[in-house]
Every structure is written in structure tokens, then in C-alpha cells.
Amino acid sequence: MKPIYLDHNATTPLHLRVRQAMQDALAIFGNPSSIYRLGREAHNLIEEARQTIASFLGAQPQEIIFTGSGTEANNLAIKGVLRSACEWMHRPPEAFHLITSEIEHPSVLETCKGLAAAGVKVTFLPVDRHGRVRVKDFVAAITPSTLLASIMLANNEIGAIQSIRALAREAHKRGVIFHSDAVQALGKIAIDYRKIGADLLTFSGHKIQGPKGVGLLWVRRGVRIRPLLDGGPQEGALRAGTENVPGIIGLGKAFEVIARKDLRRSAKSVAALKETLRRGLMQRIKGIRINSPSANCLPNTLSISIEDTEAESLLMQLDLAGICVSSGSACSTESYGEASHVLLAIDLSTEQARATLRFSLADTTTRKEITEVLRRMPGIVAKVRSISPSYLARTSGKKHPRRSRTT
Ligand code: PLP
């Protein structure tokens, strides 16, 4: 039986048109920096992809910097802007202040923690219980030394969408550069990226039916940034290294596929399926907490905690049933047992965070698949609860020592 794949925030299958374009691109072996015909051929294909992406985003082609991943683009945005400010203002990194949030993807969070450990001042803003940064907290955090703020557009674990336009406006009023990780928003919601006002935006290929190992940073003209890698002058001297030609062509094709979609319509139908899933789970299983906000949320993302279960056991049982979902986030599968920082930030206990599943749908998800998941889930939850010490203790009337919350 074909697996039921409900983990599109972790990654997505390659779109057939992307796969075809990449297969064709594998035959293009010239180095895009070479001036003879074979090189120019590769170069032209990269520039075509850049043009496609720029026109979808409303950017200038030269503002698009291809990178090896969304992770790299986030690193480049934050460290590259800081590095540039240090150089042209002749000041050490410790002279600058950065703002981010507690629920960022690790590629932003760990970058900021690393910089904080090296002496840069960093504010990690808390979020409300819906996972939203409060604009007043953001404004209050800005100081005269604030250089850059990095706040994600949409969260990968719970789907919360931030008021990026308002945050960017407040940042700009105070001369602060604004970066947003838009990896999870792209292709899921209709956004005019030009109008949200961010100075730098990160995107990744494999979340939009494009290839893995390719991402991009949109750097608005006028934003000062330095490269992280020393080497050749590729990508406007901002990302050294011979370009991943098939990857970039695949990324361009994935943007082309999105551009042809009616995102408003597909968001609506995905949201309707998600609602069927949410309602069906609530009706069939007791002790469910919904972690995804009901408003300002990605239409495809549903995070739930199921009392008296462990996500690991649920995932194993779901896998046996041919259902692919995730616990919290894919990035935390290597650190099983560690509660998700996002879930703790919206005030879940460690216990609740460890009992969390994330369903992430796509416009290819069918009603039949959702029906099948709803049919399977009660039995799976009952099985996992049947060996859960807390459930057994509660249902037999004995007291179970609750684990304390760690942050
Ligand atoms: N930012 C967000 C919000 C993500 O969800 C991810 C991937 O999970 C990334 C950044 C990193 O992208 P990549 O996998 O291309 O490094």
C-alpha cells in the first residue's frame, strides 16, 4: 500500500516537472563560470531560474543569491549582515544587538546562540500561547545598537504565522534591518513577498516539491552583507563555489510550478481537509490538545498533543500502519526525548511536548487519506496508552508521579 504521507513540512516529493528538468540538467556539465559555449549554456540556465524566481517574488534577479540550503541562507543573512556592519563601521561584533524569537528554526536559533556565546548581544523574544511574537515586545527590545531582527514568517512545527509586515515596519522606523525565514510559508499561502517589507528572505527548495540541498536568500538592493565562504566570485561574490546547476534549475522549476497555482484556492481546500482531520481526531480520541493556532496558521499544519502517550511510540505504530507524520519537527528526530523548544515556548509541559504529533498536509492530500488516518488513529492511540504508565495509573485510580517541566 502506498504510504499516507502527511509530513510535508519536513520535506516534499519532487514534482514531476522538477524531476524532468533536473534530469535534463544533468547532461549540462559545463562550469557556469567558463566563457565557452558549454559554460555559457549552464550559466544561462541558472540565470533563467533566477529570473523565474525573481519575477514570482517581485525581486530583481541580482537580489537572488542561491545557497546550498535554507539553513545556509539563514546563516548567511544573520552572520553576513553582522560581518558587513563590523567591517564598514569598524566595530567589533559585541557592539551590535540582534533580535530573534524563541521559536525559530534551529538554523536561526543556533546561529544566534553561537553569536551570543561569542559576545554579540541577542534578545530571544518569547511568543504568546498561539506562537506569535507580540509587536510591542519587539519594539521594546529594539535598542540603539540593534542591527538586525530575524523573525520567521511561518513556524514549521505549529504553523503560526507572524505579523511580518508590522514587525518589519517597526524595525525600519528604528533603522533595524529585517530578515525573515519564509521557508515554510512559500507555496502554502498567497503572499506578496515584495510588500511584506523584509530586507532579507530565506527560501528552501525541498519544501516546495523542489530538490534538497538548494535554497536562496533574497537580499534587497542596498542591504550590506558579506559572504561567509572565502573563494570565487559566484552569486554576486556572496556565495563562493561552483553552482549546483541541476539543483538551481530544479528550484527554478519548483517556483514555476507554484506560480501557476491558485494559492488562495489550494490553501482553502487544504485547510478544509485539515479541519476534517482536527474535528475527526477530537471526536474519536479523548485528551487531545490542539497546539496550532486557529487563526493566522499555515493551512496545512496541525500540531496536537495526545495525553498519556509518547510521540515516539505513536510514530512507530503509525509507521507500521503506513502513515508518515512527525513528532514536533523532523529536525528533532535525532534528539528523541528532548522536548521541542517551540512547544515549550507556547507553554506546553515537557510531558505534553513529548506527546505531540505534527500532521502536515499538501494540496495532493486526499479526503480518502484523511479518512484512513481517522480510522486508524483511535486504535493506535489505545495501543500506545495500554502500555503508558501514566494512563494505567490514572485509569486504575493510582497516582502516577508527573514529570516536571524543564525549559
Ligand atoms: N527554516 C525552516 C522554517 C524550516 O522548516 C527548515 C527546514 O526544516 C529550514 C529553515 C532549513 O531548510 P533546509 O532544510 O533547506 O536547510
GROMACS .gro file of C-alpha atoms and ligand atoms in nm:
model
  423
    1MET     CA    1   0.000   0.000   0.000
    2LYS     CA    2   0.123   0.348  -0.083
    3PRO     CA    3   0.218   0.528   0.239
    4ILE     CA    4  -0.003   0.814   0.352
    5TYR     CA    5   0.243   1.099   0.362
    6LEU     CA    6   0.140   1.377   0.600
    7ASP     CA    7   0.482   1.524   0.670
    8HIS     CA    8   0.512   1.793   0.405
    9ASN     CA    9   0.671   2.042   0.647
   10ALA     CA   10   0.966   1.800   0.676
   11THR     CA   11   1.006   1.761   0.303
   12THR     CA   12   0.802   1.715  -0.014
   13PRO     CA   13   0.823   1.476  -0.308
   14LEU     CA   14   0.985   1.617  -0.621
   15HIS     CA   15   0.727   1.750  -0.864
   16LEU     CA   16   0.738   1.553  -1.190
   17ARG     CA   17   0.820   1.866  -1.389
   18VAL     CA   18   1.102   1.944  -1.147
   19ARG     CA   19   1.239   1.592  -1.178
   20GLN     CA   20   1.228   1.610  -1.558
   21ALA     CA   21   1.402   1.948  -1.564
   22MET     CA   22   1.673   1.820  -1.330
   23GLN     CA   23   1.725   1.502  -1.532
   24ASP     CA   24   1.774   1.713  -1.843
   25ALA     CA   25   2.006   1.944  -1.649
   26LEU     CA   26   2.235   1.655  -1.552
   27ALA     CA   27   2.357   1.649  -1.910
   28ILE     CA   28   2.467   2.013  -1.884
   29PHE     CA   29   2.813   1.969  -1.742
   30GLY     CA   30   2.980   2.299  -1.828
   31ASN     CA   31   3.107   2.519  -1.547
   32PRO     CA   32   2.879   2.827  -1.539
   33SER     CA   33   3.189   3.045  -1.493
   34SER     CA   34   3.353   2.921  -1.814
   35ILE     CA   35   3.326   3.155  -2.108
   36TYR     CA   36   3.298   2.897  -2.388
   37ARG     CA   37   2.961   2.774  -2.510
   38LEU     CA   38   2.923   2.481  -2.267
   39GLY     CA   39   2.982   2.712  -1.973
   40ARG     CA   40   2.752   2.978  -2.110
   41GLU     CA   41   2.480   2.718  -2.154
   42ALA     CA   42   2.494   2.629  -1.782
   43HIS     CA   43   2.519   2.997  -1.689
   44ASN     CA   44   2.213   3.086  -1.898
   45LEU     CA   45   2.004   2.814  -1.735
   46ILE     CA   46   2.096   2.943  -1.391
   47GLU     CA   47   2.005   3.295  -1.496
   48GLU     CA   48   1.674   3.172  -1.635
   49ALA     CA   49   1.593   3.011  -1.298
   50ARG     CA   50   1.696   3.332  -1.120
   51GLN     CA   51   1.466   3.532  -1.347
   52THR     CA   52   1.171   3.298  -1.287
   53ILE     CA   53   1.218   3.314  -0.911
   54ALA     CA   54   1.271   3.691  -0.908
   55SER     CA   55   0.956   3.757  -1.106
   56PHE     CA   56   0.749   3.531  -0.877
   57LEU     CA   57   0.881   3.711  -0.569
   58GLY     CA   58   0.876   4.060  -0.718
   59ALA     CA   59   1.254   4.088  -0.677
   60GLN     CA   60   1.536   4.198  -0.904
   61PRO     CA   61   1.727   3.893  -1.039
   62GLN     CA   62   2.055   4.020  -0.893
   63GLU     CA   63   1.893   4.021  -0.547
   64ILE     CA   64   1.857   3.640  -0.553
   65ILE     CA   65   2.155   3.452  -0.403
   66PHE     CA   66   2.149   3.075  -0.445
   67THR     CA   67   2.277   2.876  -0.147
   68GLY     CA   68   2.317   2.511  -0.052
   69SER     CA   69   2.005   2.508   0.172
   70GLY     CA   70   1.760   2.717   0.370
   71THR     CA   71   1.992   2.663   0.664
   72GLU     CA   72   2.281   2.822   0.477
   73ALA     CA   73   2.065   3.113   0.364
   74ASN     CA   74   1.965   3.183   0.726
   75ASN     CA   75   2.330   3.169   0.835
   76LEU     CA   76   2.429   3.399   0.550
   77ALA     CA   77   2.158   3.651   0.635
   78ILE     CA   78   2.247   3.682   1.001
   79LYS     CA   79   2.625   3.639   1.002
   80GLY     CA   80   2.669   3.812   0.667
   81VAL     CA   81   2.489   4.129   0.777
   82LEU     CA   82   2.677   4.132   1.108
   83ARG     CA   83   3.011   4.077   0.938
   84SER     CA   84   2.946   4.361   0.697
   85ALA     CA   85   2.842   4.603   0.976
   86CYS     CA   86   3.158   4.518   1.171
   87GLU     CA   87   3.368   4.596   0.864
   88TRP     CA   88   3.217   4.922   0.750
   89MET     CA   89   3.152   5.061   1.096
   90HIS     CA   90   3.491   4.943   1.226
   91ARG     CA   91   3.329   4.800   1.534
   92PRO     CA   92   3.356   4.458   1.699
   93PRO     CA   93   3.062   4.213   1.691
   94GLU     CA   94   2.999   4.280   2.062
   95ALA     CA   95   2.895   4.635   1.967
   96PHE     CA   96   2.582   4.500   1.797
   97HIS     CA   97   2.248   4.370   1.913
   98LEU     CA   98   2.027   4.116   1.733
   99ILE     CA   99   1.663   4.022   1.790
  100THR     CA  100   1.506   3.688   1.715
  101SER     CA  101   1.232   3.472   1.864
  102GLU     CA  102   1.231   3.163   2.083
  103ILE     CA  103   1.051   2.957   1.818
  104GLU     CA  104   1.283   2.997   1.521
  105HIS     CA  105   1.413   2.703   1.322
  106PRO     CA  106   1.746   2.575   1.462
  107SER     CA  107   1.930   2.730   1.165
  108VAL     CA  108   1.841   3.073   1.306
  109LEU     CA  109   1.829   2.984   1.674
  110GLU     CA  110   2.165   2.807   1.686
  111THR     CA  111   2.326   3.077   1.472
  112CYS     CA  112   2.206   3.339   1.720
  113LYS     CA  113   2.308   3.131   2.021
  114GLY     CA  114   2.655   3.089   1.870
  115LEU     CA  115   2.686   3.462   1.816
  116ALA     CA  116   2.561   3.529   2.170
  117ALA     CA  117   2.828   3.292   2.305
  118ALA     CA  118   3.085   3.495   2.108
  119GLY     CA  119   2.973   3.819   2.278
  120VAL     CA  120   2.705   3.959   2.045
  121LYS     CA  121   2.401   4.082   2.236
  122VAL     CA  122   2.096   3.880   2.134
  123THR     CA  123   1.734   3.905   2.250
  124PHE     CA  124   1.529   3.588   2.213
  125LEU     CA  125   1.170   3.711   2.219
  126PRO     CA  126   0.903   3.497   2.383
  127VAL     CA  127   0.579   3.426   2.198
  128ASP     CA  128   0.217   3.417   2.314
  129ARG     CA  129   0.029   3.089   2.351
  130HIS     CA  130  -0.056   3.097   1.981
  131GLY     CA  131   0.312   3.116   1.892
  132ARG     CA  132   0.304   3.482   1.791
  133VAL     CA  133   0.564   3.746   1.864
  134ARG     CA  134   0.394   4.048   2.020
  135VAL     CA  135   0.472   4.363   1.825
  136LYS     CA  136   0.503   4.563   2.150
  137ASP     CA  137   0.766   4.318   2.284
  138PHE     CA  138   0.951   4.350   1.957
  139VAL     CA  139   0.950   4.729   1.970
  140ALA     CA  140   1.055   4.727   2.337
  141ALA     CA  141   1.352   4.503   2.256
  142ILE     CA  142   1.499   4.744   2.000
  143THR     CA  143   1.796   4.943   2.129
  144PRO     CA  144   2.026   5.195   1.959
  145SER     CA  145   2.271   4.912   1.891
  146THR     CA  146   2.013   4.680   1.729
  147LEU     CA  147   2.143   4.592   1.384
  148LEU     CA  148   1.919   4.309   1.266
  149ALA     CA  149   1.600   4.126   1.358
  150SER     CA  150   1.526   3.777   1.231
  151ILE     CA  151   1.169   3.655   1.279
  152MET     CA  152   1.029   3.362   1.083
  153LEU     CA  153   0.726   3.408   0.861
  154ALA     CA  154   0.561   3.077   0.948
  155ASN     CA  155   0.659   2.822   1.207
  156ASN     CA  156   0.744   2.470   1.092
  157GLU     CA  157   0.609   2.290   1.400
  158ILE     CA  158   0.280   2.458   1.482
  159GLY     CA  159   0.220   2.668   1.170
  160ALA     CA  160   0.188   3.007   1.347
  161ILE     CA  161   0.216   3.296   1.101
  162GLN     CA  162   0.379   3.616   1.228
  163SER     CA  163   0.278   3.975   1.155
  164ILE     CA  164   0.587   4.024   0.946
  165ARG     CA  165   0.466   4.342   0.781
  166ALA     CA  166   0.407   4.513   1.118
  167LEU     CA  167   0.736   4.387   1.262
  168ALA     CA  168   0.935   4.495   0.955
  169ARG     CA  169   0.769   4.838   0.966
  170GLU     CA  170   0.864   4.888   1.331
  171ALA     CA  171   1.218   4.767   1.259
  172HIS     CA  172   1.259   5.009   0.970
  173LYS     CA  173   1.127   5.306   1.170
  174ARG     CA  174   1.422   5.247   1.402
  175GLY     CA  175   1.684   5.173   1.138
  176VAL     CA  176   1.692   4.798   1.203
  177ILE     CA  177   1.748   4.552   0.917
  178PHE     CA  178   1.475   4.287   0.900
  179HIS     CA  179   1.523   3.923   0.795
  180SER     CA  180   1.254   3.657   0.776
  181ASP     CA  181   1.280   3.282   0.726
  182ALA     CA  182   0.999   3.221   0.479
  183VAL     CA  183   1.085   2.855   0.414
  184GLN     CA  184   0.752   2.716   0.540
  185ALA     CA  185   0.528   2.986   0.400
  186LEU     CA  186   0.631   2.952   0.038
  187GLY     CA  187   0.373   2.773  -0.175
  188LYS     CA  188   0.134   2.725   0.117
  189ILE     CA  189  -0.017   3.071   0.145
  190ALA     CA  190  -0.062   3.353  -0.104
  191ILE     CA  191   0.175   3.632  -0.005
  192ASP     CA  192   0.303   3.936  -0.185
  193TYR     CA  193   0.664   3.898  -0.074
  194ARG     CA  194   0.759   4.238  -0.209
  195LYS     CA  195   0.504   4.409   0.012
  196ILE     CA  196   0.585   4.247   0.345
  197GLY     CA  197   0.885   4.472   0.371
  198ALA     CA  198   1.160   4.231   0.477
  199ASP     CA  199   1.512   4.324   0.371
  200LEU     CA  200   1.621   3.962   0.350
  201LEU     CA  201   1.410   3.649   0.294
  202THR     CA  202   1.510   3.283   0.310
  203PHE     CA  203   1.359   3.003   0.099
  204SER     CA  204   1.439   2.635   0.052
  205GLY     CA  205   1.385   2.401  -0.244
  206HIS     CA  206   1.273   2.078  -0.084
  207LYS     CA  207   0.970   2.224   0.097
  208ILE     CA  208   0.811   2.320  -0.236
  209GLN     CA  209   0.847   1.999  -0.438
  210GLY     CA  210   1.192   2.112  -0.544
  211PRO     CA  211   1.528   1.950  -0.476
  212LYS     CA  212   1.707   1.911  -0.146
  213GLY     CA  213   2.038   2.085  -0.096
  214VAL     CA  214   1.941   2.414  -0.258
  215GLY     CA  215   1.798   2.730  -0.110
  216LEU     CA  216   1.817   3.100  -0.164
  217LEU     CA  217   1.848   3.429   0.012
  218TRP     CA  218   1.675   3.735  -0.130
  219VAL     CA  219   1.890   4.032  -0.038
  220ARG     CA  220   1.722   4.360  -0.122
  221ARG     CA  221   1.937   4.609  -0.306
  222GLY     CA  222   2.113   4.840  -0.063
  223VAL     CA  223   2.140   4.586   0.220
  224ARG     CA  224   2.505   4.549   0.317
  225ILE     CA  225   2.611   4.188   0.350
  226ARG     CA  226   2.938   3.995   0.333
  227PRO     CA  227   2.986   3.632   0.225
  228LEU     CA  228   3.053   3.354   0.472
  229LEU     CA  229   3.270   3.146   0.239
  230ASP     CA  230   3.604   3.261   0.104
  231GLY     CA  231   3.654   3.174  -0.261
  232GLY     CA  232   3.536   3.268  -0.608
  233PRO     CA  233   3.302   3.548  -0.709
  234GLN     CA  234   2.994   3.335  -0.778
  235GLU     CA  235   2.648   3.466  -0.683
  236GLY     CA  236   2.749   3.830  -0.689
  237ALA     CA  237   3.053   3.740  -0.474
  238LEU     CA  238   2.818   3.642  -0.191
  239ARG     CA  239   2.836   3.264  -0.220
  240ALA     CA  240   3.164   3.119  -0.342
  241GLY     CA  241   3.171   2.774  -0.503
  242THR     CA  242   3.072   2.631  -0.838
  243GLU     CA  243   2.695   2.640  -0.859
  244ASN     CA  244   2.469   2.335  -0.815
  245VAL     CA  245   2.335   2.364  -1.170
  246PRO     CA  246   2.068   2.086  -1.163
  247GLY     CA  247   1.961   2.194  -0.813
  248ILE     CA  248   1.916   2.556  -0.915
  249ILE     CA  249   1.732   2.457  -1.233
  250GLY     CA  250   1.507   2.233  -1.020
  251LEU     CA  251   1.445   2.518  -0.778
  252GLY     CA  252   1.351   2.749  -1.065
  253LYS     CA  253   1.110   2.485  -1.196
  254ALA     CA  254   0.954   2.441  -0.849
  255PHE     CA  255   0.889   2.818  -0.836
  256GLU     CA  256   0.738   2.798  -1.184
  257VAL     CA  257   0.501   2.524  -1.060
  258ILE     CA  258   0.393   2.740  -0.763
  259ALA     CA  259   0.348   3.044  -0.985
  260ARG     CA  260   0.092   2.851  -1.192
  261LYS     CA  261  -0.114   2.756  -0.887
  262ASP     CA  262  -0.405   2.942  -0.740
  263LEU     CA  263  -0.258   2.951  -0.388
  264ARG     CA  264  -0.568   3.102  -0.234
  265ARG     CA  265  -0.779   2.818  -0.363
  266SER     CA  266  -0.538   2.541  -0.271
  267ALA     CA  267  -0.491   2.690   0.079
  268LYS     CA  268  -0.867   2.683   0.125
  269SER     CA  269  -0.906   2.320   0.023
  270VAL     CA  270  -0.605   2.208   0.231
  271ALA     CA  271  -0.745   2.397   0.532
  272ALA     CA  272  -1.081   2.220   0.486
  273LEU     CA  273  -0.906   1.881   0.492
  274LYS     CA  274  -0.708   1.982   0.799
  275GLU     CA  275  -1.032   2.083   0.970
  276THR     CA  276  -1.182   1.742   0.890
  277LEU     CA  277  -0.876   1.581   1.044
  278ARG     CA  278  -0.885   1.805   1.353
  279ARG     CA  279  -1.252   1.755   1.415
  280GLY     CA  280  -1.237   1.382   1.349
  281LEU     CA  281  -0.948   1.335   1.591
  282MET     CA  282  -1.120   1.538   1.863
  283GLN     CA  283  -1.438   1.334   1.822
  284ARG     CA  284  -1.266   0.997   1.827
  285ILE     CA  285  -0.991   1.042   2.085
  286LYS     CA  286  -1.015   1.186   2.435
  287GLY     CA  287  -0.740   1.401   2.582
  288ILE     CA  288  -0.625   1.589   2.269
  289ARG     CA  289  -0.480   1.937   2.290
  290ILE     CA  290  -0.456   2.141   1.969
  291ASN     CA  291  -0.128   2.333   1.954
  292SER     CA  292  -0.170   2.501   1.615
  293PRO     CA  293  -0.345   2.837   1.637
  294SER     CA  294  -0.697   2.852   1.494
  295ALA     CA  295  -0.623   3.181   1.314
  296ASN     CA  296  -0.306   3.302   1.143
  297CYS     CA  297  -0.186   2.948   1.087
  298LEU     CA  298  -0.049   2.760   0.787
  299PRO     CA  299  -0.349   2.587   0.628
  300ASN     CA  300  -0.169   2.252   0.613
  301THR     CA  301  -0.022   2.227   0.965
  302LEU     CA  302  -0.187   2.060   1.262
  303SER     CA  303   0.007   2.000   1.580
  304ILE     CA  304  -0.167   1.801   1.853
  305SER     CA  305  -0.066   1.659   2.189
  306ILE     CA  306  -0.230   1.334   2.297
  307GLU     CA  307  -0.248   1.286   2.672
  308ASP     CA  308  -0.085   0.971   2.814
  309THR     CA  309   0.114   0.889   2.503
  310GLU     CA  310   0.471   0.924   2.381
  311ALA     CA  311   0.519   1.055   2.027
  312GLU     CA  312   0.794   0.801   1.960
  313SER     CA  313   0.560   0.508   2.022
  314LEU     CA  314   0.283   0.672   1.820
  315LEU     CA  315   0.520   0.734   1.530
  316MET     CA  316   0.630   0.372   1.529
  317GLN     CA  317   0.273   0.244   1.527
  318LEU     CA  318   0.173   0.495   1.260
  319ASP     CA  319   0.470   0.390   1.051
  320LEU     CA  320   0.360   0.027   1.077
  321ALA     CA  321   0.020   0.142   0.954
  322GLY     CA  322   0.185   0.320   0.659
  323ILE     CA  323   0.123   0.671   0.789
  324CYS     CA  324   0.410   0.921   0.789
  325VAL     CA  325   0.380   1.210   1.031
  326SER     CA  326   0.626   1.379   1.256
  327SER     CA  327   0.679   1.444   1.623
  328GLY     CA  328   0.716   1.819   1.669
  329SER     CA  329   0.969   1.869   1.389
  330ALA     CA  330   1.181   1.650   1.164
  331CYS     CA  331   1.494   1.819   1.289
  332SER     CA  332   1.431   1.679   1.635
  333THR     CA  333   1.418   1.314   1.529
  334GLU     CA  334   1.787   1.285   1.610
  335SER     CA  335   1.727   1.422   1.956
  336TYR     CA  336   1.442   1.199   2.066
  337GLY     CA  337   1.339   1.260   2.421
  338GLU     CA  338   1.426   1.629   2.403
  339ALA     CA  339   1.110   1.835   2.416
  340SER     CA  340   1.061   2.078   2.127
  341HIS     CA  341   1.167   2.435   2.207
  342VAL     CA  342   0.866   2.562   2.010
  343LEU     CA  343   0.616   2.365   2.215
  344LEU     CA  344   0.781   2.467   2.542
  345ALA     CA  345   0.770   2.830   2.424
  346ILE     CA  346   0.391   2.811   2.383
  347ASP     CA  347   0.372   2.679   2.737
  348LEU     CA  348   0.335   2.307   2.696
  349SER     CA  349   0.482   2.089   2.969
  350THR     CA  350   0.769   1.858   2.873
  351GLU     CA  351   0.523   1.572   2.901
  352GLN     CA  352   0.279   1.733   2.658
  353ALA     CA  353   0.559   1.827   2.420
  354ARG     CA  354   0.678   1.467   2.414
  355ALA     CA  355   0.326   1.354   2.333
  356THR     CA  356   0.299   1.575   2.026
  357LEU     CA  357   0.236   1.483   1.664
  358ARG     CA  358   0.256   1.716   1.369
  359PHE     CA  359   0.043   1.644   1.064
  360SER     CA  360   0.140   1.850   0.761
  361LEU     CA  361  -0.081   1.814   0.456
  362ALA     CA  362  -0.044   1.925   0.096
  363ASP     CA  363  -0.273   2.005  -0.194
  364THR     CA  364  -0.208   1.649  -0.310
  365THR     CA  365  -0.352   1.506   0.016
  366THR     CA  366  -0.684   1.331  -0.047
  367ARG     CA  367  -1.000   1.302   0.161
  368LYS     CA  368  -0.958   0.924   0.141
  369GLU     CA  369  -0.619   0.953   0.311
  370ILE     CA  370  -0.763   1.165   0.592
  371THR     CA  371  -1.049   0.917   0.637
  372GLU     CA  372  -0.798   0.634   0.662
  373VAL     CA  373  -0.590   0.822   0.921
  374LEU     CA  374  -0.905   0.888   1.125
  375ARG     CA  375  -0.997   0.520   1.102
  376ARG     CA  376  -0.654   0.409   1.224
  377MET     CA  377  -0.573   0.665   1.492
  378PRO     CA  378  -0.806   0.556   1.777
  379GLY     CA  379  -0.669   0.201   1.773
  380ILE     CA  380  -0.310   0.323   1.761
  381VAL     CA  381  -0.363   0.565   2.050
  382ALA     CA  382  -0.538   0.293   2.254
  383LYS     CA  383  -0.246   0.055   2.191
  384VAL     CA  384   0.013   0.313   2.298
  385ARG     CA  385  -0.193   0.406   2.605
  386SER     CA  386  -0.226   0.042   2.701
  387ILE     CA  387   0.144   0.044   2.792
  388SER     CA  388   0.155   0.401   2.920
  389PRO     CA  389   0.233   0.411   3.295
  390SER     CA  390   0.052   0.743   3.342
  391TYR     CA  391  -0.259   0.619   3.164
  392LEU     CA  392  -0.263   0.291   3.352
  393ALA     CA  393  -0.213   0.468   3.684
  394ARG     CA  394  -0.489   0.718   3.610
  395THR     CA  395  -0.739   0.470   3.481
  396SER     CA  396  -0.674   0.231   3.771
  397GLY     CA  397  -0.704   0.518   4.018
  398LYS     CA  398  -0.338   0.505   4.135
  399LYS     CA  399  -0.127   0.816   4.148
  400HIS     CA  400   0.146   0.848   3.886
  401PRO     CA  401   0.442   1.077   3.961
  402ARG     CA  402   0.426   1.352   3.695
  403ARG     CA  403   0.747   1.451   3.527
  404SER     CA  404   0.846   1.809   3.600
  405ARG     CA  405   0.867   2.062   3.325
  406THR     CA  406   1.217   2.153   3.207
  407THR     CA  407   1.290   2.458   2.994
  408PLP     N1  408   1.363   2.717   0.815
  408PLP     C1  409   1.252   2.647   0.839
  408PLP     C2  410   1.134   2.716   0.898
  408PLP     C3  411   1.247   2.510   0.812
  408PLP     O1  412   1.136   2.441   0.839
  408PLP     C4  413   1.362   2.449   0.756
  408PLP     C5  414   1.363   2.303   0.732
  408PLP     O2  415   1.302   2.226   0.804
  408PLP     C6  416   1.475   2.527   0.731
  408PLP     C7  417   1.472   2.661   0.762
  408PLP     C8  418   1.600   2.469   0.677
  408PLP     O3  419   1.593   2.444   0.538
  408PLP     P1  420   1.691   2.337   0.476
  408PLP     O4  421   1.637   2.203   0.509
  408PLP     O5  422   1.689   2.367   0.328
  408PLP     O6  423   1.825   2.360   0.534
   0.00000   0.00000   0.00000
